[in-house]
Amino acid sequence: MRFTSEQRLDDGVLERGFTLGEVPGILWTPGSRSAPAPLILMGHPGGLHKMYPRLAARARHAAAEGYATATIELPGSGDRPPLPAVDEARADLRRALQAGEPVADEVVERLILPLVDQAVPEWRATLDALLDLPGIGGPVGFAGGVIAVAVRLAVVEPRIAAALLFAGSYVPRAMVDQARQVTIPLLVLLQWDDEGNDRQLALDLFDAFGSKEKTLHANMGGHTGVPQSEGDAGNWFFGRHLR
Amino acid sequence: MRFTSEQRLDDGVLERGFTLGEVPGILWTPGSRSAPAPLILMGHPGGLHKMYPRLAARARHAAAEGYATATIELPGSGDRPPLPAVDEARADLRRALQAGEPVADEVVERLILPLVDQAVPEWRATLDALLDLPGIGGPVGFAGGVIAVAVRLAVVEPRIAAALLFAGSYVPRAMVDQARQVTIPLLVLLQWDDEGNDRQLALDLFDAFGSKEKTLHANMGGHTGVPQSEGDAGNWFFGRHLR
């Protein structure tokens, strides 16, 4: 992990850009630290520059509660080399949605599986590097991003103790079975009238999770309309499970 | 409304038993009052004596936040005259559940519709009487109880400004259409693995509500296992909509 930038934000939070191999990322750590800060890995839909304001706001909110947060760029997004096959699948998905047609399983697989296969090892390598830094400790939470990536991570990465999932992107149907292997506490956010999502699949996924403690919060307001109160709900969720 | 008992609880909350016609009920008001207290009507599954500890605990929790709360006995429950046709329908429902058979719509109708038809005017008369008392003011919330009663109340009673619904009892399928007329903010609690309930019907009902602001919280733990954190979620919900 190589730090590429460093700035102290006005609330004392330290923001550091980094690269891990070819993957760019950002790490935010609380201004005042005594004990090692628990870490929240923040997913996003791809495009770090575009997503920066929202991610930084969430990171500062979390830092105020004592959490370190980190994010990395998604494969094929932002300044990373494009993934033409994934872009083609994304275009196919958009065409189907615009035509009001059902989205074929194979389109979802072409879109999501390469992201999962590439992003999950990158997140794990990032986690290795972050936990080697002074002042950052476990337990680790994962929040948001491409839900299929988060599900696979929750299955394969035992250091992740709790996850806040956003059911706002498609999941290959085959992964619903994999969800049965997830046993950590989950808070799943679902935008009920999210037209770019398959509500029934999201409910099937929630049903499939093997976790004894799992909560679904469904709200109105479309894909981007998650109510502000869910930010607090997320903090309370991690407060219960990462402390 | 005739008060039949009065006691000051150790946290200063005033608890008064009352009857309105033949219907017994309980009113809790905060110990210290300045402005009129907003009112939360608390539903329950029937049997005031049995439910008293839970209702009183919720009432004291709400009083600490400045709310008055009130509840009345459900028709056919507790000390009220039995409703043999309803009891028969309840026995039919239990038989179907124990045999693992689907619950027929007509059984749900025989069980729920008489309760709705009788309880809703009783709740409205109670509301008339309560709002005439000094120290109790609008806006009014409704929380819990037989969900079909709450849905009908939310449709016909304009003084109810927000409702916390517990999807823990059956709803006649015909009432799902009525739910479209509900437009007040809603928080709907669903126990995902509640065996004495129809999950898909609960989801259909949530989908049908006409409210722009509606939230579904689904949790594990069976019918009686609503997590404690939902108590706080309920307070925040009413805090946003009754203040």
Short mmCIF file of N, CA and C in Angstrom, two decimals, chain A residues 192 199-200 203 206-207 211-220 227 229-230 236 240, chain B residues 192 199-200 203 206-207 211-220 227 229-230 236 240:
data_model
loop_
_atom_site.label_atom_id
_atom_site.label_comp_id
_atom_site.label_asym_id
_atom_site.label_seq_id
_atom_site.Cartn_x
_atom_site.Cartn_y
_atom_site.Cartn_z
N TRP A 192 -37.98 0.26 -2.18
CA TRP A 192 -39.12 -0.55 -2.60
C TRP A 192 -39.49 -0.32 -4.07
N ARG A 199 -37.13 -6.37 -7.19
CA ARG A 199 -37.54 -6.40 -5.78
C ARG A 199 -37.68 -7.83 -5.27
N GLN A 200 -38.30 -8.68 -6.08
CA GLN A 200 -38.54 -10.04 -5.61
C GLN A 200 -37.22 -10.77 -5.38
N LEU A 203 -35.84 -9.70 -2.13
CA LEU A 203 -36.54 -10.35 -1.00
C LEU A 203 -36.10 -11.81 -0.89
N PHE A 206 -32.72 -11.76 0.76
CA PHE A 206 -32.85 -11.53 2.21
C PHE A 206 -33.30 -12.80 2.91
N ASP A 207 -34.26 -13.47 2.30
CA ASP A 207 -34.77 -14.70 2.89
C ASP A 207 -33.67 -15.76 2.98
N SER A 211 -27.94 -15.76 8.26
CA SER A 211 -27.71 -15.02 9.50
C SER A 211 -28.89 -15.15 10.45
N LYS A 212 -28.59 -15.38 11.72
CA LYS A 212 -29.65 -15.40 12.73
C LYS A 212 -30.18 -14.00 12.95
N GLU A 213 -29.29 -13.02 12.84
CA GLU A 213 -29.70 -11.63 13.04
C GLU A 213 -29.62 -10.90 11.72
N LYS A 214 -30.75 -10.69 11.10
CA LYS A 214 -30.79 -9.94 9.84
C LYS A 214 -32.04 -9.09 9.84
N THR A 215 -31.89 -7.87 9.35
CA THR A 215 -32.99 -6.90 9.34
C THR A 215 -33.09 -6.31 7.95
N LEU A 216 -34.32 -6.17 7.47
CA LEU A 216 -34.57 -5.52 6.18
C LEU A 216 -35.24 -4.19 6.45
N HIS A 217 -34.71 -3.12 5.89
CA HIS A 217 -35.37 -1.81 5.93
C HIS A 217 -35.77 -1.44 4.51
N ALA A 218 -37.05 -1.43 4.23
CA ALA A 218 -37.52 -1.04 2.89
C ALA A 218 -38.14 0.35 2.97
N ASN A 219 -37.76 1.20 2.03
CA ASN A 219 -38.25 2.58 2.02
C ASN A 219 -38.70 2.98 0.62
N MET A 220 -39.45 4.05 0.57
CA MET A 220 -39.86 4.63 -0.71
C MET A 220 -38.82 5.66 -1.16
N PRO A 227 -33.80 7.33 2.74
CA PRO A 227 -34.03 8.44 3.68
C PRO A 227 -32.86 8.64 4.62
N SER A 229 -32.74 9.06 7.68
CA SER A 229 -32.81 8.33 8.94
C SER A 229 -32.06 6.99 8.85
N GLU A 230 -31.89 6.47 7.63
CA GLU A 230 -31.16 5.20 7.50
C GLU A 230 -29.67 5.37 7.80
N TRP A 236 -26.23 2.91 14.25
CA TRP A 236 -26.63 2.09 15.40
C TRP A 236 -26.33 0.62 15.14
N ARG A 240 -23.78 -1.58 17.43
CA ARG A 240 -24.11 -2.80 18.17
C ARG A 240 -23.14 -3.94 17.87
N TRP B 192 -40.12 -11.80 9.98
CA TRP B 192 -39.92 -12.52 8.71
C TRP B 192 -40.32 -13.99 8.81
N ARG B 199 -46.50 -14.11 5.13
CA ARG B 199 -45.49 -13.10 4.79
C ARG B 199 -45.81 -12.41 3.46
N GLN B 200 -46.21 -13.20 2.47
CA GLN B 200 -46.45 -12.59 1.17
C GLN B 200 -47.60 -11.60 1.24
N LEU B 203 -46.33 -8.43 2.65
CA LEU B 203 -45.57 -7.67 1.66
C LEU B 203 -46.52 -7.02 0.65
N PHE B 206 -48.00 -4.01 2.36
CA PHE B 206 -47.04 -2.90 2.40
C PHE B 206 -46.96 -2.23 1.03
N ASP B 207 -46.93 -3.05 -0.01
CA ASP B 207 -46.85 -2.52 -1.37
C ASP B 207 -48.08 -1.67 -1.69
N SER B 211 -49.33 5.54 0.99
CA SER B 211 -48.48 6.53 1.65
C SER B 211 -47.21 6.79 0.85
N LYS B 212 -46.86 8.07 0.74
CA LYS B 212 -45.59 8.43 0.10
C LYS B 212 -44.44 8.03 1.00
N GLU B 213 -44.65 8.16 2.29
CA GLU B 213 -43.59 7.80 3.24
C GLU B 213 -44.02 6.55 3.99
N LYS B 214 -43.43 5.43 3.61
CA LYS B 214 -43.72 4.18 4.31
C LYS B 214 -42.42 3.39 4.38
N THR B 215 -42.20 2.76 5.53
CA THR B 215 -40.97 2.01 5.77
C THR B 215 -41.35 0.64 6.31
N LEU B 216 -40.68 -0.38 5.81
CA LEU B 216 -40.88 -1.75 6.31
C LEU B 216 -39.62 -2.16 7.07
N HIS B 217 -39.78 -2.62 8.29
CA HIS B 217 -38.66 -3.20 9.04
C HIS B 217 -38.96 -4.68 9.25
N ALA B 218 -38.19 -5.54 8.60
CA ALA B 218 -38.38 -6.98 8.76
C ALA B 218 -37.24 -7.53 9.61
N ASN B 219 -37.59 -8.35 10.61
CA ASN B 219 -36.60 -8.91 11.51
C ASN B 219 -36.83 -10.41 11.71
N MET B 220 -35.82 -11.06 12.23
CA MET B 220 -35.92 -12.46 12.59
C MET B 220 -36.39 -12.58 14.04
N PRO B 227 -37.09 -7.26 17.84
CA PRO B 227 -35.90 -6.84 18.60
C PRO B 227 -36.14 -5.52 19.33
N SER B 229 -34.40 -2.98 19.53
CA SER B 229 -34.04 -1.77 18.78
C SER B 229 -35.25 -1.19 18.04
N GLU B 230 -36.27 -2.01 17.78
CA GLU B 230 -37.46 -1.48 17.10
C GLU B 230 -38.26 -0.56 18.01
N TRP B 236 -38.46 7.12 17.29
CA TRP B 236 -37.95 8.08 16.31
C TRP B 236 -39.00 8.36 15.23
N ARG B 240 -40.64 12.00 14.58
CA ARG B 240 -40.61 12.76 13.32
C ARG B 240 -42.00 13.23 12.90
#
